[in-house]
Amino acid sequence: MKVALAQINATVGDIAGNSRRVADAARAAHAEGATVVLAPELALTGYPPEDLLLRPAFMQACADALAALAAELADCEGLHLIVGHPHQFGERGDVRTKSMAVQRRFNAASLLAGGKVQATYCKRELPNYQVFDERRYFASGRDEGLPPLVFEAGGLRLGVLICEDAWFDEPAELARQAGAQVLCVVNASPFHVEKAEEREERMAQRARESGLPLLYSHLVGGQDEVVFDGASFALDATGQIRARAPSFEEALLVVDLDAHASPHGPLAPLPGPEAQAWGALVTGVRDYLGKNGFPGAIIGLSGGIDSALVLAVAVDALGADRVRAVMMPSPYTADISWIDARDMAARLGVRYDEIAIAPIFDAFRAGLAPQFAGLAEDTTEENLQARIRGTLLMALSNKTGAIVLTTGNKSEMATGYCTLYGDMAGGFAVIKDVAKTLVYRLARWRNAQGPEIIPERIITRAPSAELRPDQTDQDSLPPYEMLDAILARYMEDDQSIEEIVAAGHARADVERVTRLIKLNEYKRRQAPVGIRITHRAFGRDWRYPITSKFRA
């Protein structure tokens, strides 16, 4: 028997478009002889639909689309489609007085065959950590006493699980007890670097413990902050990988199940960590702009490493014809910054413009001179330059419709080394979750993939905001190697100050970095949305109060 894993790129709220993608994949799979097709978790709505789920009209549209999809595929004789969707049993009730659990809304997957919805399975394990917030929206199939879903196709009995279910023992064991010979897992598992390896390892454990082969169909594409990396796969009962789809692209992985239900199929390689991060950044930019209808991107190109990396990602995501670079030199901009910015823009073939900000800066200072009389110059004047640049970029964005991609990295966002309404001004923060040390690794990785697109001097020169004479980042920040190590332990891994000191970092450095992280929450709350590539990013899975006296 052939089973197809339909790795589609769904868009949240595009119920008609998502249904069309599922239907097209199902027909293509049927044409290749597949008996069973697995579409991803919540494939009809995209993931995560968030508070759209609270709207009765949205839930009704999902129910209508599910029935229409079943009817549309009625002519695909012998085809069994498993598709993820939100599902609601019984009366909706008064949402003003009744809890969401009372409404019995579920993260579900249904079996479509013979033109009808034959059965529906409701997710039992609801994640509520990192970027997940499923208990806000869904009731658990376990808590409601709903049965497992096991169906027969091609002489085999297949059990259905939804994403988090497969990370726990009970759902798979219940499917096995109900007669399942193969586990079919539909998924929308947000990406972070090396998450694919973790998934395969955990699913291999599930296959071995249950004694059943496991088929894992996964979503792909960008949705606001989160990215889904695809890489759907099939495991035999010993946990060995027998087939894998490509990462970061739509695919239809057709897997052959032999007489013993052991799967076989194409085996795409898993990319390494830098390639994974690059794929996620490119996917995030391409889909954020594409799904929201922006015609192109504008980047303030400074001659520094961060804006160079963002420019390279944008061109890989969109093509050179949809990307524009703007250099805005100040009185403190070094000649090599001009030279390197022009060089890189030429290498990539993007439109490049220069707008000198010195006359505007002078006008601002002149206008403020009476207010600043007797006061020494300080970061106020530095921030003025950043805000002038932000204003110019946003003016170009308003005039052309292109979105401004900001260039601040995770190390800067953590410590507040960024200017509100200045370099933080824009619509999408591409490297918001990329630490400075990773910025350098990614630049070198990208250069190694083909013609060198980031000039070597951009990578090797000392980083600088160039807002005062002879400025470097390390005038105000600790060395990035040390800063990023403390950041990873404190922010990503929730280690205490004492634990970080015990790991070998100087107490003064740890206290300085953690103090900066806490003080700058107010800036991060006003930052544009950005792509998540680590297991803990500033955004959906970092929810700290701005006003707080806790300092440990």
Coordinates of C-alpha atoms in Angstrom, one line a residue:
M1 CA 0.0 0.0 0.0
K2 CA 1.1 3.5 -0.7
V3 CA 0.6 6.3 1.9
A4 CA 1.3 10.0 0.9
L5 CA 2.4 12.6 3.4
A6 CA 1.1 15.9 2.1
Q7 CA 3.5 18.6 3.3
I8 CA 1.6 21.7 2.5
N9 CA 2.1 25.4 3.2
A10 CA -1.1 26.6 4.8
T11 CA -2.1 30.2 5.5
V12 CA -4.1 31.0 8.6
G13 CA -7.6 31.9 7.8
D14 CA -7.4 31.0 4.1
I15 CA -9.8 28.1 4.5
A16 CA -10.7 27.9 0.8
G17 CA -7.1 28.1 -0.3
N18 CA -5.9 25.6 2.3
S19 CA -8.7 23.2 1.2
R20 CA -7.6 23.6 -2.4
R21 CA -4.0 22.7 -1.4
V22 CA -5.2 19.6 0.4
A23 CA -7.4 18.5 -2.4
D24 CA -4.7 19.0 -5.0
A25 CA -2.2 17.0 -2.9
A26 CA -4.8 14.3 -2.4
R27 CA -5.5 14.0 -6.1
A28 CA -1.8 14.0 -7.0
A29 CA -1.3 11.2 -4.4
H30 CA -4.3 9.2 -5.7
A31 CA -2.8 9.5 -9.2
E32 CA 0.4 7.9 -7.9
G33 CA -1.5 5.0 -6.4
A34 CA -1.8 6.2 -2.8
T35 CA -4.6 4.7 -0.7
V36 CA -4.1 6.9 2.3
V37 CA -3.1 10.6 2.4
L38 CA -2.1 12.4 5.6
A39 CA -2.4 16.2 5.6
P40 CA -1.0 18.2 8.5
E41 CA -2.5 19.3 11.8
L42 CA -5.1 22.1 11.4
A43 CA -4.4 22.0 7.7
L44 CA -7.8 23.6 6.8
T45 CA -7.2 26.7 9.0
G46 CA -3.4 27.0 9.1
Y47 CA -1.6 27.0 12.4
P48 CA -2.0 28.7 14.9
P49 CA -5.5 30.3 14.2
E50 CA -5.5 31.8 17.7
D51 CA -8.6 33.8 18.5
L52 CA -10.2 33.2 15.1
L53 CA -11.3 30.0 16.8
L54 CA -13.5 32.0 19.1
R55 CA -15.6 33.3 16.2
P56 CA -18.7 31.2 15.4
A57 CA -18.5 32.2 11.7
F58 CA -14.9 30.8 11.5
M59 CA -15.9 27.5 13.1
Q60 CA -18.9 27.2 10.7
A61 CA -16.7 27.9 7.7
C62 CA -14.3 25.2 8.8
A63 CA -17.2 22.7 9.1
D64 CA -18.5 23.6 5.7
A65 CA -15.1 23.3 4.1
L66 CA -14.6 19.9 5.6
A67 CA -17.8 18.6 4.2
A68 CA -17.1 20.2 0.8
L69 CA -13.6 18.7 0.7
A70 CA -15.0 15.2 1.4
A71 CA -17.6 15.6 -1.4
E72 CA -15.1 17.0 -3.8
L73 CA -12.8 13.9 -3.5
A74 CA -15.7 11.4 -3.8
D75 CA -14.5 10.5 -7.3
C76 CA -11.1 9.4 -6.0
E77 CA -12.1 5.8 -5.5
G78 CA -10.5 4.0 -2.6
L79 CA -8.8 7.1 -1.2
H80 CA -8.7 7.7 2.5
L81 CA -7.7 11.3 3.5
I82 CA -6.8 12.3 7.1
V83 CA -7.0 16.1 7.4
G84 CA -6.5 18.4 10.5
H85 CA -9.2 21.0 11.4
P86 CA -10.9 22.5 14.4
H87 CA -14.0 20.7 15.4
Q88 CA -16.9 21.6 17.7
F89 CA -19.5 19.2 19.0
G90 CA -23.0 20.1 20.2
E91 CA -24.4 23.6 20.8
R92 CA -22.1 26.6 20.8
G93 CA -23.7 28.1 23.8
D94 CA -23.3 31.7 25.0
V95 CA -19.6 32.6 24.8
R96 CA -20.1 35.4 27.3
T97 CA -21.0 33.0 30.1
K98 CA -19.8 29.5 29.2
S99 CA -16.2 28.4 29.2
M100 CA -14.4 27.3 26.1
A101 CA -14.2 23.8 27.5
V102 CA -18.0 23.7 27.8
Q103 CA -18.2 24.6 24.2
R104 CA -16.2 21.4 23.5
R105 CA -14.0 22.8 20.7
F106 CA -11.3 20.4 19.7
N107 CA -8.1 20.2 17.7
A108 CA -9.2 17.4 15.4
A109 CA -8.4 15.2 12.4
S110 CA -11.1 13.6 10.3
L111 CA -11.1 10.6 8.0
L112 CA -12.6 11.5 4.6
A113 CA -13.6 8.7 2.3
G114 CA -16.4 7.9 -0.1
G115 CA -17.5 11.5 -0.3
K116 CA -18.2 11.7 3.4
V117 CA -16.6 12.5 6.8
Q118 CA -16.3 9.0 8.2
A119 CA -14.9 9.6 11.6
T120 CA -13.2 12.3 13.7
Y121 CA -10.4 12.1 16.2
C122 CA -9.8 14.7 18.9
K123 CA -6.3 15.6 20.2
R124 CA -5.7 14.4 23.7
E125 CA -2.5 16.2 24.7
L126 CA -2.7 20.0 24.4
P127 CA 0.6 21.8 24.6
N128 CA 0.7 25.0 26.6
Y129 CA 4.4 26.0 26.6
Q130 CA 6.8 27.9 24.4
V131 CA 4.7 29.3 21.5
F132 CA 1.8 27.0 22.2
D133 CA -1.5 28.1 23.8
E134 CA -3.8 25.3 22.9
R135 CA -5.6 25.0 26.3
R136 CA -7.0 28.5 25.7
Y137 CA -8.9 27.2 22.7
F138 CA -9.4 23.5 22.9
A139 CA -10.8 20.8 25.1
S140 CA -8.9 17.5 25.4
G141 CA -10.3 14.4 23.7
R142 CA -9.0 12.4 26.7
D143 CA -10.9 14.6 29.2
E144 CA -14.0 14.3 27.2
G145 CA -13.7 10.5 27.1
L146 CA -13.5 10.4 23.3
P147 CA -12.2 7.2 21.6
P148 CA -9.1 6.7 19.5
L149 CA -9.5 6.6 15.7
V150 CA -8.3 3.4 14.0
F151 CA -9.4 2.7 10.4
E152 CA -8.7 0.1 7.8
A153 CA -7.2 0.7 4.4
G154 CA -5.3 -1.5 2.0
G155 CA -5.5 -4.5 4.4
L156 CA -3.9 -2.5 7.3
R157 CA -5.3 -0.8 10.3
L158 CA -4.0 2.7 10.9
G159 CA -4.3 4.7 14.1
V160 CA -4.4 8.5 14.0
L161 CA -2.6 10.8 16.4
I162 CA -2.2 14.6 16.4
C163 CA 1.3 16.1 17.0
E164 CA 1.7 16.3 20.8
D165 CA -0.1 13.1 21.3
A166 CA 2.9 11.2 19.9
W167 CA 5.2 12.7 22.5
F168 CA 3.3 10.8 25.2
D169 CA 2.8 7.0 25.8
E170 CA -1.0 6.8 26.3
P171 CA -2.4 7.9 22.9
A172 CA -0.2 5.6 20.9
E173 CA -0.9 2.7 23.3
L174 CA -4.7 3.3 23.0
A175 CA -4.4 3.2 19.2
R176 CA -2.4 0.0 19.4
Q177 CA -4.9 -1.6 21.7
A178 CA -7.6 -0.6 19.3
G179 CA -5.9 -2.6 16.6
A180 CA -3.6 -0.1 14.9
Q181 CA -0.7 -1.6 12.9
V182 CA 0.7 1.7 11.8
L183 CA 0.7 5.1 13.6
C184 CA -0.3 8.1 11.5
V185 CA 0.7 11.4 13.1
V186 CA -0.4 14.8 11.6
N187 CA 1.6 17.7 12.8
A188 CA 2.2 21.5 13.0
S189 CA 5.4 21.6 15.0
P190 CA 7.1 25.1 15.0
F191 CA 10.7 25.1 14.0
H192 CA 13.8 25.9 16.0
V193 CA 17.3 25.0 15.2
E194 CA 17.8 21.2 15.6
K195 CA 14.1 20.6 16.3
A196 CA 13.9 18.2 13.4
E197 CA 16.5 15.9 15.0
E198 CA 14.6 16.1 18.3
R199 CA 11.4 15.2 16.6
E200 CA 12.8 12.2 14.8
E201 CA 14.5 11.0 18.0
R202 CA 11.3 11.2 20.0
M203 CA 9.2 9.6 17.3
A204 CA 11.7 6.8 17.0
Q205 CA 11.3 6.2 20.7
R206 CA 7.5 6.1 20.2
A207 CA 7.8 3.6 17.3
R208 CA 10.0 1.3 19.4
E209 CA 7.9 1.4 22.5
S210 CA 4.7 0.8 20.6
G211 CA 6.2 -1.7 18.2
L212 CA 4.5 0.1 15.3
P213 CA 5.8 1.9 12.2
L214 CA 5.1 5.7 12.4
L215 CA 4.3 8.1 9.6
Y216 CA 4.8 11.8 10.4
S217 CA 3.1 14.4 8.1
H218 CA 4.3 17.9 8.9
L219 CA 3.3 21.5 7.9
V220 CA 5.7 23.8 6.1
G221 CA 6.0 27.6 5.7
G222 CA 6.0 30.8 7.7
Q223 CA 3.2 32.2 9.8
D224 CA 4.0 35.5 11.5
E225 CA 6.8 34.6 14.1
V226 CA 6.8 30.9 13.6
V227 CA 8.1 28.8 10.8
F228 CA 7.3 25.2 10.0
D229 CA 10.2 23.2 8.4
G230 CA 8.4 20.3 6.8
A231 CA 10.9 17.3 6.7
S232 CA 8.0 14.8 7.0
F233 CA 9.2 11.3 7.6
A234 CA 8.5 7.6 8.0
L235 CA 9.9 5.3 10.6
D236 CA 9.9 1.5 10.8
A237 CA 8.9 -0.3 14.0
T238 CA 12.5 -0.2 15.2
G239 CA 12.7 3.5 14.9
Q240 CA 14.8 3.6 11.8
I241 CA 14.2 6.5 9.3
R242 CA 13.0 5.0 6.0
A243 CA 11.8 8.1 4.2
R244 CA 12.0 11.8 4.6
A245 CA 10.7 14.8 2.7
P246 CA 12.8 17.9 2.0
S247 CA 13.0 20.8 4.5
F248 CA 11.4 24.2 4.0
E249 CA 9.5 23.4 0.8
E250 CA 6.1 21.9 -0.1
A251 CA 6.3 18.2 -1.0
L252 CA 4.3 15.1 -1.5
L253 CA 6.2 12.2 0.1
V254 CA 4.8 8.9 -1.2
V255 CA 5.8 6.0 1.1
D256 CA 5.4 2.3 0.3
L257 CA 4.3 0.0 3.1
D258 CA 5.4 -3.6 2.6
A259 CA 3.6 -6.7 3.7
H260 CA 4.9 -6.1 7.3
A261 CA 3.8 -2.5 7.2
S262 CA 7.4 -1.3 7.1
P263 CA 7.7 2.0 5.1
H264 CA 10.1 2.7 2.3
G265 CA 10.5 5.9 0.2
P266 CA 12.8 8.8 -0.8
L267 CA 15.2 10.0 1.9
A268 CA 16.1 13.7 1.8
P269 CA 18.9 14.7 4.0
L270 CA 18.5 16.9 7.1
P271 CA 20.3 20.2 6.7
G272 CA 22.9 21.2 9.3
P273 CA 22.3 23.9 12.0
E274 CA 23.3 26.9 9.9
A275 CA 21.4 25.7 6.9
Q276 CA 18.4 25.1 9.0
A277 CA 18.6 28.6 10.4
W278 CA 19.0 30.1 6.9
G279 CA 16.1 28.1 5.6
A280 CA 13.9 29.3 8.4
L281 CA 14.9 33.0 7.9
V282 CA 14.3 32.8 4.1
T283 CA 11.0 31.0 4.6
G284 CA 9.9 33.4 7.2
V285 CA 10.6 36.5 5.0
R286 CA 9.2 35.0 1.9
D287 CA 5.9 34.0 3.5
Y288 CA 5.4 37.0 5.7
L289 CA 5.7 39.3 2.6
G290 CA 3.9 36.9 0.3
K291 CA 1.0 36.0 2.5
N292 CA 0.4 39.7 3.6
G293 CA 0.7 41.1 0.1
F294 CA 3.8 43.3 0.4
P295 CA 5.3 44.0 -3.0
G296 CA 8.9 44.1 -1.8
A297 CA 11.3 45.0 1.0
I298 CA 13.4 48.0 2.0
I299 CA 16.6 47.6 4.1
G300 CA 18.7 50.3 5.7
L301 CA 22.2 49.1 4.6
S302 CA 24.9 50.4 6.9
G303 CA 28.0 48.6 5.8
G304 CA 27.8 46.5 8.9
I305 CA 27.3 42.8 9.4
D306 CA 23.6 42.8 10.6
S307 CA 22.2 44.7 7.7
A308 CA 24.4 42.7 5.3
L309 CA 22.9 39.5 6.6
V310 CA 19.3 40.7 6.4
L311 CA 19.9 41.9 2.8
A312 CA 21.3 38.5 1.9
V313 CA 18.3 36.7 3.4
A314 CA 15.9 39.0 1.7
V315 CA 17.4 38.5 -1.7
D316 CA 17.4 34.7 -1.3
A317 CA 13.7 34.9 -0.2
L318 CA 12.3 37.4 -2.6
G319 CA 14.8 37.9 -5.5
A320 CA 16.9 41.0 -6.1
D321 CA 14.2 42.8 -8.1
R322 CA 12.0 43.0 -5.0
V323 CA 14.6 44.3 -2.6
R324 CA 15.9 47.8 -2.2
A325 CA 18.9 48.9 -0.1
V326 CA 19.2 52.5 1.2
M327 CA 22.5 53.8 2.7
M328 CA 22.0 56.8 5.0
P329 CA 25.5 58.1 6.0
S330 CA 26.0 60.4 8.9
P331 CA 29.0 62.6 9.7
Y332 CA 30.4 59.5 11.6
T333 CA 30.0 57.0 8.8
A334 CA 33.4 55.6 7.9
D335 CA 34.5 55.5 4.2
I336 CA 34.7 51.8 4.3
S337 CA 31.1 51.6 5.2
W338 CA 30.1 53.4 2.0
I339 CA 32.5 51.3 0.0
D340 CA 31.3 47.9 1.5
A341 CA 27.6 48.8 1.2
R342 CA 27.9 49.7 -2.4
D343 CA 30.0 46.6 -3.0
M344 CA 27.5 44.3 -1.5
A345 CA 24.5 45.9 -3.2
A346 CA 26.3 45.5 -6.6
R347 CA 27.1 41.8 -5.9
L348 CA 23.5 41.1 -5.2
G349 CA 22.1 43.3 -8.0
V350 CA 19.6 45.2 -5.8
R351 CA 18.5 48.8 -6.2
Y352 CA 20.8 50.9 -4.1
D353 CA 20.3 54.5 -3.0
E354 CA 22.1 56.9 -0.7
I355 CA 20.5 59.6 1.3
A356 CA 22.8 61.7 3.5
I357 CA 21.3 62.5 6.9
A358 CA 23.9 65.2 7.9
P359 CA 21.7 68.1 6.7
I360 CA 18.6 66.7 8.5
F361 CA 20.7 66.0 11.6
D362 CA 22.0 69.6 11.6
A363 CA 18.4 70.9 11.3
F364 CA 17.2 68.8 14.2
R365 CA 20.1 70.0 16.4
A366 CA 19.5 73.6 15.4
G367 CA 15.8 73.2 16.2
L368 CA 16.5 71.6 19.6
A369 CA 19.4 73.9 20.5
P370 CA 17.4 76.3 22.7
Q371 CA 15.9 73.3 24.6
F372 CA 19.4 71.7 25.1
A373 CA 21.2 74.8 26.0
G374 CA 23.9 74.1 28.6
L375 CA 23.6 70.3 28.2
A376 CA 26.4 68.1 26.9
E377 CA 25.8 65.9 23.9
D378 CA 25.0 62.3 24.8
T379 CA 23.0 59.4 23.5
T380 CA 20.2 61.8 22.6
E381 CA 22.1 63.0 19.6
E382 CA 23.0 59.4 18.7
N383 CA 19.4 58.4 18.8
L384 CA 18.4 61.4 16.7
Q385 CA 20.5 59.9 13.9
A386 CA 18.8 56.5 14.2
R387 CA 15.4 58.1 14.3
I388 CA 16.1 60.2 11.2
R389 CA 17.0 57.0 9.4
G390 CA 13.9 55.2 10.6
T391 CA 11.7 58.1 9.4
L392 CA 13.3 58.1 6.0
L393 CA 12.9 54.3 5.6
M394 CA 9.2 54.5 6.7
A395 CA 8.6 57.3 4.3
L396 CA 9.9 55.1 1.4
S397 CA 7.8 52.3 2.7
N398 CA 4.6 54.4 2.8
K399 CA 5.3 55.7 -0.7
T400 CA 6.1 52.4 -2.3
G401 CA 4.1 49.9 -0.2
A402 CA 7.3 47.9 0.4
I403 CA 7.9 46.8 4.0
V404 CA 10.9 47.9 6.0
L405 CA 13.0 44.9 7.3
T406 CA 14.7 45.8 10.5
T407 CA 18.3 44.7 11.2
G408 CA 18.6 44.3 14.9
N409 CA 19.8 41.0 16.3
K410 CA 18.9 39.1 19.4
S411 CA 21.9 40.2 21.4
E412 CA 20.9 43.9 20.8
M413 CA 17.2 43.2 21.5
A414 CA 18.2 41.6 24.8
T415 CA 20.3 44.4 26.1
G416 CA 18.4 47.3 24.6
Y417 CA 21.3 48.3 22.2
C418 CA 18.7 49.6 19.8
T419 CA 16.7 52.8 19.4
L420 CA 12.9 53.0 19.7
Y421 CA 11.5 54.6 16.5
G422 CA 15.0 54.5 15.0
D423 CA 16.7 51.3 14.0
M424 CA 13.7 49.4 15.5
A425 CA 11.3 51.2 13.1
G426 CA 10.0 48.8 10.5
G427 CA 7.5 46.0 9.8
F428 CA 9.4 42.7 10.2
A429 CA 12.4 41.9 12.3
V430 CA 14.3 39.3 10.3
I431 CA 17.1 38.4 12.7
K432 CA 15.4 39.3 16.0
D433 CA 16.1 35.8 17.3
V434 CA 19.6 35.5 15.9
A435 CA 22.4 36.1 18.4
K436 CA 25.3 38.2 17.2
T437 CA 27.7 35.3 17.3
L438 CA 25.3 33.3 15.1
V439 CA 25.0 36.3 12.7
Y440 CA 28.7 35.9 11.9
R441 CA 28.4 32.1 11.5
L442 CA 25.5 32.6 9.1
A443 CA 27.4 35.2 7.1
R444 CA 30.3 32.8 6.6
W445 CA 28.0 29.9 5.9
R446 CA 26.2 31.8 3.2
N447 CA 29.4 33.0 1.6
A448 CA 30.5 29.3 1.4
Q449 CA 27.4 28.3 -0.6
G450 CA 28.5 30.0 -3.8
P451 CA 29.9 33.3 -4.9
E452 CA 30.8 35.4 -1.9
I453 CA 28.0 37.9 -1.5
I454 CA 29.0 39.5 1.8
P455 CA 32.3 41.3 1.5
E456 CA 34.9 39.9 3.8
R457 CA 35.7 43.2 5.5
I458 CA 32.1 43.5 6.7
I459 CA 32.6 40.2 8.5
T460 CA 36.0 41.0 10.0
R461 CA 35.7 44.6 11.0
A462 CA 34.7 45.6 14.6
P463 CA 31.0 46.1 14.8
S464 CA 29.8 49.7 15.3
A465 CA 26.6 51.7 15.3
E466 CA 28.7 54.7 13.9
L467 CA 26.7 57.3 15.8
R468 CA 29.7 59.0 17.3
P469 CA 33.4 59.2 16.5
D470 CA 35.4 55.9 16.6
Q471 CA 32.5 54.1 18.2
T472 CA 32.4 50.3 18.5
D473 CA 29.7 48.1 20.1
Q474 CA 32.1 46.9 22.8
D475 CA 32.2 50.5 24.1
S476 CA 28.8 49.9 25.6
L477 CA 28.4 46.1 25.5
P478 CA 30.4 43.1 26.8
P479 CA 32.2 41.0 24.2
Y480 CA 29.5 39.2 22.2
E481 CA 30.9 35.7 22.9
M482 CA 30.4 36.3 26.6
L483 CA 27.1 38.2 26.2
D484 CA 25.6 35.5 24.0
A485 CA 26.6 32.7 26.3
I486 CA 25.0 34.4 29.3
L487 CA 21.9 35.3 27.2
A488 CA 21.5 31.7 26.1
R489 CA 21.7 30.4 29.7
Y490 CA 19.5 33.0 31.3
M491 CA 16.9 33.8 28.7
E492 CA 16.7 30.6 26.6
D493 CA 17.4 28.0 29.4
D494 CA 16.0 29.8 32.4
Q495 CA 19.2 29.4 34.5
S496 CA 19.6 31.5 37.6
I497 CA 22.4 34.0 38.1
E498 CA 24.0 31.6 40.6
E499 CA 23.9 28.8 38.1
I500 CA 25.5 30.9 35.4
V501 CA 28.3 32.1 37.7
A502 CA 28.9 28.5 38.7
A503 CA 29.3 27.7 35.0
G504 CA 32.4 29.9 34.9
H505 CA 31.1 33.4 34.1
A506 CA 32.2 36.4 36.2
R507 CA 29.5 37.6 38.5
A508 CA 29.8 41.2 37.5
D509 CA 29.3 40.2 33.8
V510 CA 26.3 38.0 34.6
E511 CA 24.7 40.7 36.7
R512 CA 25.3 43.4 34.1
V513 CA 23.8 41.3 31.2
T514 CA 20.8 40.1 33.2
R515 CA 20.1 43.7 34.4
L516 CA 20.1 44.9 30.8
I517 CA 17.7 42.2 29.8
K518 CA 15.3 43.1 32.5
L519 CA 15.5 46.9 32.0
N520 CA 14.7 46.7 28.3
E521 CA 11.5 44.8 28.2
Y522 CA 9.7 48.0 27.4
K523 CA 11.6 48.3 24.2
R524 CA 11.0 44.7 23.1
R525 CA 7.3 45.1 23.6
Q526 CA 7.3 47.8 20.9
A527 CA 9.5 45.9 18.5
P528 CA 8.1 44.5 15.2
V529 CA 7.3 40.8 15.0
G530 CA 10.3 38.7 14.0
I531 CA 11.2 35.1 13.0
R532 CA 11.7 32.6 15.8
I533 CA 14.6 30.2 15.2
T534 CA 15.5 29.2 18.8
H535 CA 13.5 27.3 21.4
R536 CA 13.0 30.6 23.4
A537 CA 12.6 33.8 21.4
F538 CA 11.6 37.3 22.5
G539 CA 7.9 37.4 21.5
R540 CA 5.3 34.6 21.8
D541 CA 7.3 32.5 24.3
W542 CA 8.8 35.3 26.4
R543 CA 6.0 36.9 28.5
Y544 CA 7.6 39.0 31.2
P545 CA 6.1 42.1 32.8
I546 CA 7.5 45.4 31.9
T547 CA 7.0 46.7 35.4
S548 CA 8.7 44.3 37.8
K549 CA 11.0 44.6 40.8
F550 CA 12.1 40.9 40.7
R551 CA 15.8 41.0 40.0
A552 CA 17.1 37.4 40.6

